[in-house]
């Protein structure tokens, strides 16, 4: 445990609009659209029952309730618990909140025991506890790597949040963005209008021209292109350097790609709180991919966008006939290995380290590729400890980074271990190829006073790329 | 006393063994059927079975990975499991009973090895309880059964060891043998109904988790329809449970208003 009880208490305060959040009928530290409070236990159980009926979660729950051994190995992995030492942050303890509800209300022995012992079951207080607990978890799934019984506490967090969202409990920060994405005028989470996107792409072309004396166009609405490119839409506002790097890579390889003006947002907050939204957002991706008749989907530097596309697009958008999904890092790495990308060695001489975004590293998908790329042009590359598949969450995972109200928790507790990891490397640059990680790590560096600049991979790869200059 | 012993070794033993084996078989079959059903329901049936098997194997034989975290507790747990899995099936005295009762036999552990392993198992059981109490996280997670199981499991080991290796008065021997047999029967009956079911279910865990992430298409909309949001998805603003409708002016894009 790294923090004193006082520090932990201070970390659990509300940073943004505290007068609004503390007045909510649901006493959690994030802003919710506090619509219905009546009869919550009954509605929670109804939602749970409906979800169990139509989804596959029952298989996991029936298994997990029987094998949990309370060995507490997960305590050695969870960076939230490592910082706070609070028993509420133990993954198995948190999962038990939902599993106990499942046992009591949805298994024959639990129902029988409840009747015999006179246990009333789910209460409003328990729902309030779950509503807070499941948003203190970043769903990074590091605990799953160390559970000998194979219990995926990230899956339980995911399910609990889904049930809560079906009774109207979800962070307003996520809900508002999602509404704009699905039924709003602009159709993306940052409300970027179409014309602004085009202006932005022109701007990127100009910037690349002045930096490298090469004309790199960002193709738009190209029918029959091989790749449909989806970045986290906030990159178009905030991460010009990343997009410049990506544009330059695509220019160098010569593969045909396009951005679709009808849908260009890779972000999918449904992964964080609702399977229904997860599916609907992916339908938008499929619709755009079908409209432009592309062959593959290319996701930019974003962890959850990559994961929702790679691991859920097949489930929702065609199974074996779904478009293959590629992450830009694996694309660039493959192109470099095949000799289609030329990189200037020793371009970056300052110390560089690499942060593995949970959503792409935990499944073992993007682990070695960024490192090999970085070592090709950074002369002082160092690893943080631990690293790779087992790396530690930035502290803002699972959508928590978008909830500004809980910044003290994110930067004092959830990200504390990460801050010390980065500080220990002494690196000038920390490469974090994920839009959410970048926001969290930048806030973390500020609040924890670590002198390190957070950059995307393609930001610095751009500097090292050797492009054929225009005459 | 004789009657109790014969009962404990005879009908009760057969009942306990049947309950344990059939109970565990039922749980394993339910798991497999649920897995197959889940995969059938999902459009995405591609599971990284190699990865699943590799991880399962590395937890079944965790030499090399277990001691990276909580090394002392891991070593104690390893010894405990080794004793539990090796002594009861491979003790010469037990094999003799099987030979007499069912006509089958198999190679036995050398007696000195069995003795040492038994002692180690009992010491490890004590170590598990101490480890559980001493660790903050463990203490807050543990339930009654987490403390009770090492005690219960140690009983047949302690009683069996004394009966085999310590000269005792006949009455004492009979009591110890009764404890030995009855505790083993209780353990076997309790296994499928408690966390010790992990002995059969744990090999399936990685597969269950991998398949659980394969979501069925359209499930979200069906859930919403079941809950009464059939006319629109749950995330679309509209009055729920009789709350007044928001005026049209307030339905503008909220992001623009921020």
XYZ file of C-alpha atoms in Angstrom:
729
model
C 0.000 0.000 0.000
C 1.486 3.281 -1.100
C -0.854 5.827 0.393
C -1.852 6.750 3.915
C -5.550 6.495 4.885
C -5.736 10.318 4.766
C -4.376 10.402 1.240
C -6.818 7.679 0.211
C -9.707 9.669 1.684
C -8.580 12.818 -0.093
C -8.287 10.902 -3.347
C -11.906 9.846 -3.060
C -13.193 13.418 -3.508
C -15.062 14.945 -6.423
C -13.066 17.275 -8.642
C -15.602 18.630 -11.102
C -19.094 20.008 -10.344
C -19.045 18.673 -6.758
C -22.249 20.551 -5.901
C -24.092 18.655 -8.636
C -22.600 15.257 -7.929
C -22.971 15.356 -4.126
C -26.653 16.267 -4.477
C -27.474 13.195 -6.555
C -29.920 10.679 -5.232
C -27.332 8.023 -6.078
C -24.364 8.685 -3.776
C -21.522 7.922 -6.171
C -18.600 10.147 -7.052
C -19.457 10.507 -10.746
C -22.301 12.400 -12.373
C -25.264 10.218 -13.342
C -28.567 11.047 -14.966
C -30.393 10.265 -11.783
C -33.768 9.486 -13.271
C -35.449 6.648 -11.460
C -34.738 5.805 -7.869
C -37.892 3.923 -6.967
C -37.732 0.182 -6.719
C -34.100 -0.157 -7.719
C -33.531 -3.687 -6.356
C -36.456 -5.089 -8.294
C -35.425 -3.300 -11.484
C -31.817 -4.404 -11.053
C -32.898 -8.024 -10.755
C -35.215 -7.709 -13.743
C -32.414 -6.247 -15.823
C -30.073 -8.990 -14.589
C -32.629 -11.655 -15.484
C -33.221 -10.197 -18.942
C -29.487 -10.052 -19.591
C -28.978 -13.614 -18.394
C -31.753 -14.774 -20.659
C -30.411 -13.277 -23.877
C -26.641 -13.357 -23.431
C -23.873 -15.820 -22.652
C -22.917 -14.487 -19.218
C -24.682 -17.286 -17.376
C -22.026 -19.779 -18.432
C -19.307 -17.680 -16.830
C -21.259 -16.859 -13.676
C -22.230 -20.483 -12.979
C -18.572 -21.359 -13.238
C -17.099 -18.457 -11.291
C -19.375 -18.831 -8.264
C -18.105 -22.370 -7.821
C -14.358 -21.966 -8.234
C -13.550 -18.766 -6.365
C -11.032 -19.761 -3.710
C -10.314 -16.389 -2.102
C -6.595 -16.965 -2.488
C -5.992 -13.194 -2.857
C -3.391 -13.544 -5.608
C -5.302 -10.829 -7.442
C -4.194 -8.377 -4.731
C -0.670 -8.671 -6.075
C -1.777 -7.439 -9.498
C -4.384 -4.735 -9.051
C -2.695 -1.345 -9.205
C -5.681 0.300 -7.507
C -5.377 -1.985 -4.478
C -1.593 -1.698 -4.454
C -1.968 2.045 -4.014
C -4.948 2.271 -1.677
C -4.689 -0.905 0.424
C -8.473 -0.626 0.696
C -10.262 -3.996 0.776
C -12.983 -2.562 -1.476
C -10.386 -2.432 -4.247
C -9.547 -6.140 -4.149
C -10.770 -7.590 -7.468
C -12.224 -10.724 -5.871
C -14.027 -8.637 -3.252
C -15.535 -6.437 -5.952
C -16.580 -9.388 -8.083
C -18.165 -10.985 -5.045
C -20.616 -8.048 -4.895
C -22.219 -9.184 -8.142
C -21.558 -12.902 -7.710
C -23.324 -12.903 -4.346
C -26.369 -11.328 -5.985
C -26.254 -14.002 -8.674
C -25.952 -16.789 -6.134
C -28.735 -15.490 -3.946
C -31.247 -14.721 -6.692
C -30.397 -16.897 -9.655
C -29.287 -20.293 -8.355
C -31.661 -22.860 -6.821
C -29.482 -23.390 -3.751
C -29.152 -19.636 -3.246
C -32.873 -19.044 -3.483
C -33.554 -21.933 -1.113
C -30.942 -20.745 1.364
C -32.392 -17.252 1.177
C -35.842 -18.502 2.079
C -34.603 -20.736 4.879
C -32.368 -18.064 6.416
C -34.767 -15.197 5.775
C -32.227 -13.256 3.721
C -34.020 -10.388 1.945
C -31.412 -10.320 -0.825
C -30.495 -7.296 -2.889
C -30.856 -3.888 -1.247
C -30.564 -0.309 -2.447
C -27.401 0.084 -0.370
C -25.819 -2.831 -2.197
C -26.700 -1.305 -5.559
C -25.093 1.945 -4.459
C -22.006 0.052 -3.400
C -21.830 -1.694 -6.765
C -22.422 1.549 -8.663
C -19.336 3.035 -7.011
C -17.166 -0.095 -6.913
C -17.517 -1.005 -10.576
C -16.352 2.442 -11.647
C -13.372 2.327 -9.283
C -12.172 -0.584 -11.417
C -10.406 0.233 -14.680
C -11.265 -3.196 -16.144
C -7.633 -3.629 -17.099
C -7.874 -7.422 -16.541
C -4.456 -7.696 -14.965
C -6.052 -9.603 -12.094
C -7.235 -12.244 -14.557
C -3.623 -13.037 -15.469
C -2.864 -14.049 -11.892
C -6.105 -15.794 -10.890
C -5.390 -19.534 -10.731
C -9.096 -20.205 -11.071
C -9.267 -18.189 -14.270
C -11.893 -15.753 -13.016
C -11.996 -12.695 -15.249
C -12.860 -9.902 -12.833
C -12.837 -7.516 -15.790
C -15.716 -9.518 -17.276
C -17.652 -9.187 -14.007
C -17.013 -5.429 -13.986
C -18.187 -5.301 -17.589
C -21.384 -7.229 -16.785
C -22.130 -5.279 -13.616
C -21.808 -2.001 -15.490
C -24.140 -3.325 -18.188
C -26.801 -4.236 -15.646
C -26.413 -0.861 -13.945
C -26.758 0.944 -17.260
C -30.021 -0.882 -17.931
C -31.443 0.714 -14.782
C -30.162 4.126 -15.759
C -26.898 4.168 -13.808
C -23.964 5.113 -16.019
C -21.484 8.002 -15.931
C -23.042 10.936 -17.683
C -19.730 11.777 -19.312
C -19.899 8.550 -21.316
C -23.641 8.610 -21.969
C -23.630 12.106 -23.419
C -20.817 11.342 -25.870
C -22.485 8.119 -26.931
C -25.806 9.810 -27.585
C -24.110 12.303 -29.857
C -22.356 9.435 -31.631
C -25.486 7.370 -32.219
C -28.357 9.822 -32.578
C -26.692 13.240 -32.632
C -26.216 15.481 -35.633
C -22.473 14.975 -35.996
C -22.430 11.215 -35.389
C -19.266 11.095 -33.286
C -18.348 11.346 -29.616
C -16.560 14.682 -29.882
C -19.273 16.363 -31.999
C -16.787 17.118 -34.774
C -18.822 18.306 -37.772
C -18.041 16.879 -41.222
C -16.625 20.137 -42.648
C -14.317 20.454 -39.627
C -12.954 16.997 -40.348
C -12.136 17.958 -43.925
C -10.488 21.196 -42.778
C -8.471 19.204 -40.309
C -7.266 16.761 -42.954
C -6.165 19.664 -45.130
C -4.305 21.101 -42.178
C -2.528 17.793 -41.601
C -1.462 17.672 -45.250
C -0.021 21.183 -44.929
C 1.861 20.314 -41.767
C 3.406 17.228 -43.293
C 4.364 19.289 -46.334
C 6.267 21.801 -44.229
C 7.893 19.119 -42.096
C 8.953 16.639 -44.737
C 8.454 18.411 -48.067
C 6.139 15.637 -49.200
C 2.519 15.929 -50.240
C 0.570 13.406 -48.186
C -3.132 13.388 -48.853
C -5.705 11.930 -46.509
C -8.105 10.160 -48.899
C -11.775 10.639 -48.199
C -14.733 8.472 -49.313
C -12.665 6.343 -51.693
C -14.789 3.453 -52.838
C -13.083 0.095 -53.006
C -10.131 1.135 -50.861
C -8.385 -1.620 -48.982
C -8.562 -0.002 -45.532
C -11.249 2.063 -43.842
C -9.408 4.145 -41.282
C -10.988 4.923 -37.930
C -9.148 7.004 -35.384
C -10.422 7.960 -31.968
C -12.165 11.110 -33.177
C -10.556 13.243 -30.457
C -7.257 12.723 -32.316
C -8.581 15.015 -35.074
C -8.852 17.745 -32.459
C -5.915 17.018 -30.194
C -3.356 14.665 -31.703
C -2.290 16.105 -35.023
C 1.171 14.593 -34.609
C -0.209 11.068 -34.349
C -2.363 11.483 -37.432
C 0.528 13.021 -39.358
C 2.590 9.964 -38.546
C -0.186 7.630 -39.640
C -0.757 9.548 -42.881
C 2.942 9.442 -43.633
C 3.102 5.689 -43.003
C 0.161 5.040 -45.328
C 1.728 7.292 -47.958
C 5.027 5.428 -47.729
C 3.503 1.961 -48.065
C 1.256 3.017 -50.919
C -1.673 0.856 -49.753
C -5.080 2.261 -50.603
C -6.949 3.611 -47.638
C -9.741 6.027 -46.872
C -11.528 7.957 -44.188
C -15.310 7.829 -44.440
C -17.148 11.125 -44.034
C -20.357 9.382 -42.986
C -18.623 7.715 -40.060
C -15.081 8.331 -38.874
C -15.066 7.717 -35.117
C -13.296 4.615 -33.792
C -14.379 5.294 -30.225
C -16.830 2.798 -28.735
C -17.857 3.587 -25.172
C -20.312 0.714 -25.321
C -17.367 -1.457 -24.340
C -17.361 0.402 -21.029
C -20.998 0.204 -20.006
C -23.478 -1.382 -22.401
C -23.388 -4.297 -24.806
C -26.326 -2.819 -26.700
C -24.355 0.339 -27.422
C -21.221 -1.666 -28.203
C -23.195 -3.414 -30.911
C -24.902 -0.318 -32.319
C -21.626 1.576 -32.641
C -20.089 -1.374 -34.466
C -23.098 -1.410 -36.798
C -22.151 2.133 -37.779
C -18.664 0.909 -38.586
C -20.074 -1.903 -40.696
C -22.442 0.438 -42.513
C -19.577 2.738 -43.479
C -17.352 -0.195 -44.441
C -20.137 -1.563 -46.647
C -20.929 1.843 -48.150
C -17.316 2.304 -49.233
C -16.837 -1.375 -50.062
C -13.542 -1.593 -48.219
C -11.725 -4.831 -47.533
C -10.391 -4.213 -44.028
C -10.793 -1.926 -41.046
C -7.743 -0.028 -39.836
C -7.877 1.396 -36.336
C -5.568 4.208 -35.267
C -3.805 4.640 -31.959
C -6.502 3.734 -29.514
C -6.703 0.776 -27.131
C -10.415 0.339 -26.610
C -11.279 1.268 -30.199
C -8.900 -1.438 -31.391
C -10.218 -3.979 -28.941
C -13.910 -3.321 -29.594
C -13.297 -3.630 -33.308
C -11.047 -6.675 -33.258
C -12.797 -8.783 -30.648
C -16.425 -7.725 -31.043
C -16.864 -6.749 -34.678
C -16.909 -10.419 -35.735
C -19.563 -11.187 -33.097
C -21.861 -8.361 -34.174
C -21.067 -7.795 -37.826
C -20.888 -11.021 -39.726
C -18.859 -13.687 -37.943
C -16.427 -15.231 -40.391
C -17.545 -12.776 -43.065
C -16.732 -9.732 -40.996
C -14.026 -7.400 -42.233
C -10.615 -8.201 -40.757
C -9.488 -5.597 -38.237
C -5.931 -4.278 -38.162
C -4.316 -1.939 -35.666
C -2.075 0.757 -37.164
C 0.915 -0.376 -35.098
C 0.799 -3.937 -36.388
C 0.283 -2.520 -39.876
C 3.313 -0.226 -39.642
C 5.432 -2.963 -38.070
C 4.583 -5.444 -40.810
C 5.280 -2.852 -43.509
C 8.638 -2.033 -41.917
C 9.598 -5.723 -41.683
C 8.702 -6.147 -45.343
C 10.945 -3.237 -46.251
C 8.114 -0.957 -47.363
C 8.834 1.568 -44.607
C 12.256 3.124 -44.279
C 13.279 4.351 -40.855
C 16.286 6.485 -39.943
C 18.087 4.950 -36.939
C 18.992 7.082 -33.896
C 16.538 9.823 -34.783
C 15.428 10.149 -31.161
C 18.346 10.322 -28.765
C 16.449 11.225 -25.592
C 15.386 8.352 -23.354
C 12.150 6.710 -24.501
C 9.973 4.176 -22.747
C 6.789 2.385 -23.778
C 3.448 2.039 -21.981
C 1.322 -0.937 -23.053
C -2.354 0.065 -23.331
C -4.328 -2.676 -21.580
C -6.884 -3.279 -24.303
C -4.287 -4.214 -26.917
C -1.574 -5.698 -24.728
C -3.510 -7.890 -22.275
C -4.716 -10.314 -24.979
C -1.132 -10.445 -26.253
C -2.085 -8.710 -29.521
C 0.157 -5.632 -29.690
C 3.200 -6.260 -27.511
C 6.409 -6.799 -29.499
C 5.578 -4.764 -32.603
C 5.806 -1.252 -31.100
C 9.020 -2.167 -29.276
C 10.743 -3.383 -32.410
C 9.684 -0.203 -34.200
C 10.895 2.014 -31.373
C 14.252 0.294 -31.131
C 14.719 0.950 -34.868
C 14.943 4.713 -34.373
C 15.441 5.418 -30.661
C 18.991 5.180 -29.395
C 18.027 5.155 -25.702
C 15.005 2.897 -25.378
C 14.295 1.464 -21.923
C 11.588 -0.830 -20.641
C 9.537 -0.084 -17.577
C 8.951 -2.867 -15.056
C 6.691 -4.806 -15.460
C 6.132 -4.534 -19.196
C 4.468 -6.252 -22.100
C 1.329 -8.268 -21.600
C 1.605 -7.821 -17.859
C 2.099 -4.057 -17.900
C 0.198 -1.879 -15.459
C -2.899 0.130 -16.342
C -2.515 3.882 -16.864
C -5.162 4.288 -14.178
C -7.807 5.688 -16.473
C -8.963 2.544 -18.193
C -12.500 1.309 -18.632
C -13.736 4.755 -19.585
C -12.840 6.257 -16.209
C -10.509 8.754 -17.910
C -13.530 10.505 -19.413
C -15.004 11.110 -15.970
C -13.362 14.364 -14.918
C -15.138 14.306 -11.560
C -12.945 11.452 -10.347
C -9.595 12.880 -11.432
C -8.250 12.832 -7.840
C -8.949 9.098 -7.647
C -7.438 8.443 -11.063
C -4.244 10.368 -10.468
C -3.696 9.654 -6.764
C -4.772 6.031 -6.508
C -5.531 4.320 -9.800
C -2.513 5.754 -11.587
C -0.094 5.953 -8.678
C 1.821 2.754 -9.473
C 2.010 3.778 -13.142
C 3.459 7.166 -12.211
C 6.183 5.524 -10.163
C 6.896 3.090 -12.996
C 7.432 5.932 -15.448
C 9.414 7.978 -12.954
C 11.735 5.020 -12.360
C 12.663 4.798 -16.052
C 13.921 8.384 -16.104
C 12.507 8.637 -19.614
C 11.957 11.937 -21.398
C 9.282 10.440 -23.616
C 6.722 7.799 -22.747
C 5.075 6.320 -25.810
C 1.413 5.498 -25.155
C -0.453 4.566 -28.333
C -3.923 5.109 -26.930
C -6.010 8.290 -26.827
C -7.417 7.552 -23.379
C -4.061 6.519 -21.920
C -2.563 9.749 -23.251
C -5.155 11.908 -21.482
C -4.805 9.964 -18.238
C -1.005 9.844 -18.330
C -0.730 13.560 -19.041
C -2.975 14.348 -16.077
C -0.988 11.833 -14.054
C 2.386 13.367 -14.936
C 0.966 16.747 -13.906
C -0.595 15.655 -10.611
C 2.230 13.297 -9.598
C 4.917 15.751 -10.759
C 6.733 13.361 -13.077
C 8.857 15.009 -15.712
C 7.983 12.972 -18.784
C 6.256 13.834 -22.045
C 3.526 11.487 -23.224
C 3.521 10.915 -26.979
C 1.943 8.565 -29.467
C 4.050 6.042 -31.349
C 3.407 7.602 -34.743
C 4.217 11.054 -33.357
C 7.887 10.179 -33.080
C 7.896 7.566 -35.837
C 6.990 10.449 -38.154
C 10.295 12.142 -37.325
C 12.247 9.008 -38.269
C 10.376 8.091 -41.447
C 12.330 8.464 -44.662
C 9.923 9.713 -47.299
C 10.578 10.344 -50.955
C 10.662 14.131 -51.146
C 8.628 15.923 -53.779
C 10.644 17.528 -56.572
C -18.089 -49.133 16.999
C -17.461 -51.967 14.555
C -20.805 -51.261 12.961
C -19.943 -47.555 12.511
C -16.622 -48.435 10.954
C -18.168 -50.936 8.567
C -20.822 -48.372 7.667
C -18.247 -45.661 7.115
C -16.086 -47.891 4.949
C -18.966 -49.580 3.186
C -22.290 -48.015 2.241
C -21.370 -44.479 3.360
C -18.080 -44.623 1.475
C -19.831 -45.800 -1.680
C -22.464 -43.074 -1.312
C -19.844 -40.397 -0.693
C -17.738 -41.515 -3.624
C -20.765 -41.620 -5.907
C -21.955 -38.187 -4.796
C -18.503 -36.747 -5.321
C -17.886 -38.314 -8.744
C -21.391 -37.799 -10.083
C -21.579 -34.325 -8.600
C -18.331 -33.259 -10.210
C -19.278 -34.935 -13.477
C -22.537 -33.011 -13.472
C -20.731 -29.707 -12.955
C -18.237 -30.459 -15.715
C -20.987 -31.498 -18.111
C -23.049 -28.399 -17.321
C -19.995 -26.258 -18.024
C -19.304 -27.968 -21.346
C -22.920 -27.780 -22.434
C -23.071 -24.068 -21.502
C -19.890 -23.457 -23.480
C -21.253 -25.194 -26.549
C -24.546 -23.331 -26.236
C -22.752 -19.993 -25.850
C -20.634 -20.595 -28.931
C -23.669 -21.675 -30.889
C -25.443 -18.437 -29.937
C -22.575 -16.194 -30.927
C -21.638 -15.381 -34.495
C -18.000 -15.279 -33.482
C -16.887 -18.854 -32.899
C -13.181 -18.339 -33.324
C -11.542 -19.031 -29.971
C -7.790 -19.090 -29.489
C -7.849 -22.671 -28.208
C -4.039 -22.911 -28.270
C -3.775 -19.974 -25.936
C -6.547 -21.359 -23.731
C -4.855 -24.742 -23.449
C -1.434 -23.216 -22.838
C -2.704 -21.053 -19.987
C -4.733 -23.914 -18.497
C -1.691 -26.171 -18.551
C 0.477 -23.495 -16.938
C -1.952 -23.267 -14.015
C -2.390 -27.030 -13.668
C 1.377 -27.474 -13.433
C 2.386 -24.055 -12.154
C 6.029 -24.785 -11.453
C 7.815 -21.673 -12.596
C 4.863 -19.293 -12.466
C 3.355 -19.745 -9.016
C 6.222 -18.411 -6.888
C 6.495 -15.110 -8.746
C 3.791 -13.792 -6.438
C 3.518 -14.669 -2.717
C 6.366 -17.229 -2.938
C 6.068 -18.685 0.554
C 2.293 -19.157 0.383
C 2.689 -20.616 -3.115
C 5.255 -23.164 -1.923
C 3.018 -24.169 0.979
C 0.015 -24.517 -1.316
C 2.038 -26.584 -3.784
C 3.148 -29.040 -1.091
C -0.414 -29.223 0.260
C -1.846 -30.060 -3.177
C 0.927 -32.570 -3.872
C 0.045 -34.434 -0.697
C -3.690 -34.312 -1.371
C -3.305 -35.626 -4.895
C -0.600 -38.246 -4.298
C -1.226 -39.837 -0.887
C -4.892 -40.945 -0.941
C -4.716 -42.722 -4.321
C -1.196 -44.124 -3.995
C -0.995 -45.211 -0.369
C -0.346 -48.960 -0.187
C -2.971 -49.472 2.520
C -5.653 -47.826 0.353
C -4.686 -49.821 -2.712
C -5.043 -52.973 -0.629
C -8.613 -51.939 0.202
C -9.391 -51.427 -3.476
C -7.886 -54.800 -4.283
C -10.037 -56.461 -1.668
C -13.194 -54.605 -2.558
C -13.038 -54.179 -6.322
C -10.241 -56.435 -7.484
C -8.135 -53.615 -8.932
C -4.646 -52.569 -7.905
C -1.921 -50.203 -9.046
C 1.627 -49.264 -7.992
C 1.998 -47.728 -4.540
C 4.219 -45.029 -3.060
C 7.094 -46.295 -0.921
C 5.858 -46.138 2.679
C 8.558 -43.721 3.906
C 7.764 -41.320 1.064
C 4.071 -41.538 1.893
C 4.814 -40.860 5.551
C 6.905 -37.799 4.846
C 4.392 -36.465 2.365
C 1.618 -36.913 4.917
C 3.508 -34.952 7.551
C 4.320 -32.265 4.982
C 0.638 -32.021 4.030
C -0.453 -31.504 7.623
C 2.232 -28.868 8.190
C 1.210 -27.223 4.919
C -2.444 -27.168 6.032
C -1.401 -25.263 9.140
C 0.716 -23.012 6.929
C -2.279 -22.245 4.716
C -4.328 -21.096 7.673
C -1.484 -18.985 9.028
C -0.911 -17.524 5.561
C -4.569 -16.681 5.223
C -4.654 -14.882 8.552
C -1.349 -13.111 8.129
C -2.085 -11.487 4.748
C -4.246 -8.362 4.837
C -6.014 -9.008 1.570
C -6.584 -12.666 2.418
C -8.034 -11.799 5.806
C -10.651 -9.497 4.371
C -11.659 -11.942 1.603
C -11.815 -15.184 3.555
C -15.059 -16.795 4.596
C -15.700 -19.553 7.144
C -15.154 -22.330 4.594
C -11.748 -20.906 3.628
C -10.487 -21.513 7.178
C -12.474 -24.703 7.741
C -11.314 -26.617 4.674
C -7.585 -26.944 5.566
C -8.648 -28.216 9.001
C -11.127 -30.696 7.563
C -8.690 -31.901 4.922
C -5.944 -32.390 7.517
C -8.121 -34.703 9.644
C -7.812 -37.877 7.523
C -4.083 -37.193 7.124
C -3.464 -36.812 10.867
C -5.640 -39.753 11.861
C -4.267 -41.954 9.084
C -0.678 -41.176 10.018
C -1.180 -41.976 13.689
C -2.996 -45.219 12.903
C -0.193 -46.346 10.597
C 2.872 -45.208 12.498
C 2.067 -44.844 16.177
C 1.390 -47.778 18.468
C -1.898 -47.052 20.208
C -4.398 -48.862 22.401
C -7.041 -50.718 20.336
C -9.856 -48.401 21.418
C -7.839 -45.301 20.431
C -6.984 -46.905 17.108
C -10.661 -47.600 16.421
C -11.663 -44.012 17.227
C -8.924 -42.642 15.029
C -9.898 -44.953 12.199
C -13.511 -43.865 12.570
C -12.462 -40.190 12.365
C -10.314 -41.063 9.354
C -13.115 -42.755 7.473
C -15.937 -40.379 8.414
C -13.924 -37.207 7.745
C -12.998 -38.560 4.322
C -16.661 -39.336 3.630
C -17.742 -35.843 4.706
C -15.050 -34.334 2.491
C -16.147 -36.324 -0.536
C -19.812 -35.430 -0.076
C -18.999 -31.735 0.417
C -16.674 -31.422 -2.581
C -19.216 -30.811 -5.373
C -21.123 -28.290 -3.245
C -18.210 -26.100 -2.207
C -15.159 -24.387 -3.616
C -13.273 -27.699 -3.727
C -15.229 -28.357 -6.899
C -12.347 -26.436 -8.433
C -10.545 -29.773 -8.626
C -12.698 -30.649 -11.641
C -13.766 -27.214 -12.839
C -10.477 -25.353 -12.840
C -9.223 -26.912 -16.089
C -12.269 -25.417 -17.815
C -11.885 -21.889 -16.465
C -9.797 -20.417 -19.255
C -12.145 -21.884 -21.858
C -15.195 -20.523 -20.040
C -13.701 -17.038 -19.895
C -12.640 -17.100 -23.536
C -16.112 -18.161 -24.674
C -17.924 -15.766 -22.329
C -16.442 -12.837 -24.268
C -18.131 -14.066 -27.466
C -21.311 -12.020 -27.304
C -24.477 -13.005 -29.231
C -25.539 -10.576 -31.931
C -28.737 -8.666 -31.244
C -28.730 -9.593 -27.552
C -28.656 -5.966 -26.421
C -31.805 -5.087 -28.332
C -33.575 -8.217 -27.093
C -32.696 -7.320 -23.511
C -34.071 -3.822 -24.046
C -37.268 -5.226 -25.562
C -37.709 -7.626 -22.628
C -37.357 -4.730 -20.208
C -40.029 -2.764 -21.986
C -37.880 -0.474 -24.111
C -38.992 -2.274 -27.245
C -39.992 0.935 -29.009
C -36.474 2.363 -28.806
C -33.038 1.486 -27.379
C -32.542 2.172 -23.699
C -30.002 4.923 -24.306
C -32.430 7.140 -26.173
C -34.003 9.823 -24.053
C -37.614 9.331 -23.296
C -39.636 9.271 -20.098
C -39.278 6.056 -18.148
C -41.697 4.840 -15.544
C -43.946 7.834 -15.875
C -41.495 10.680 -15.460
C -42.523 13.808 -17.427
C -41.216 14.185 -20.948
C -38.408 16.680 -21.394
C -39.480 19.736 -23.384
C -38.349 19.816 -26.999
C -35.915 22.695 -26.387
C -33.994 20.530 -23.941
C -33.496 17.722 -26.404
C -30.779 19.572 -28.309
C -27.364 17.963 -28.472
C -26.068 18.060 -24.900
C -22.463 18.067 -26.012
C -23.003 21.380 -27.774
C -24.461 22.809 -24.573
C -21.432 21.888 -22.465
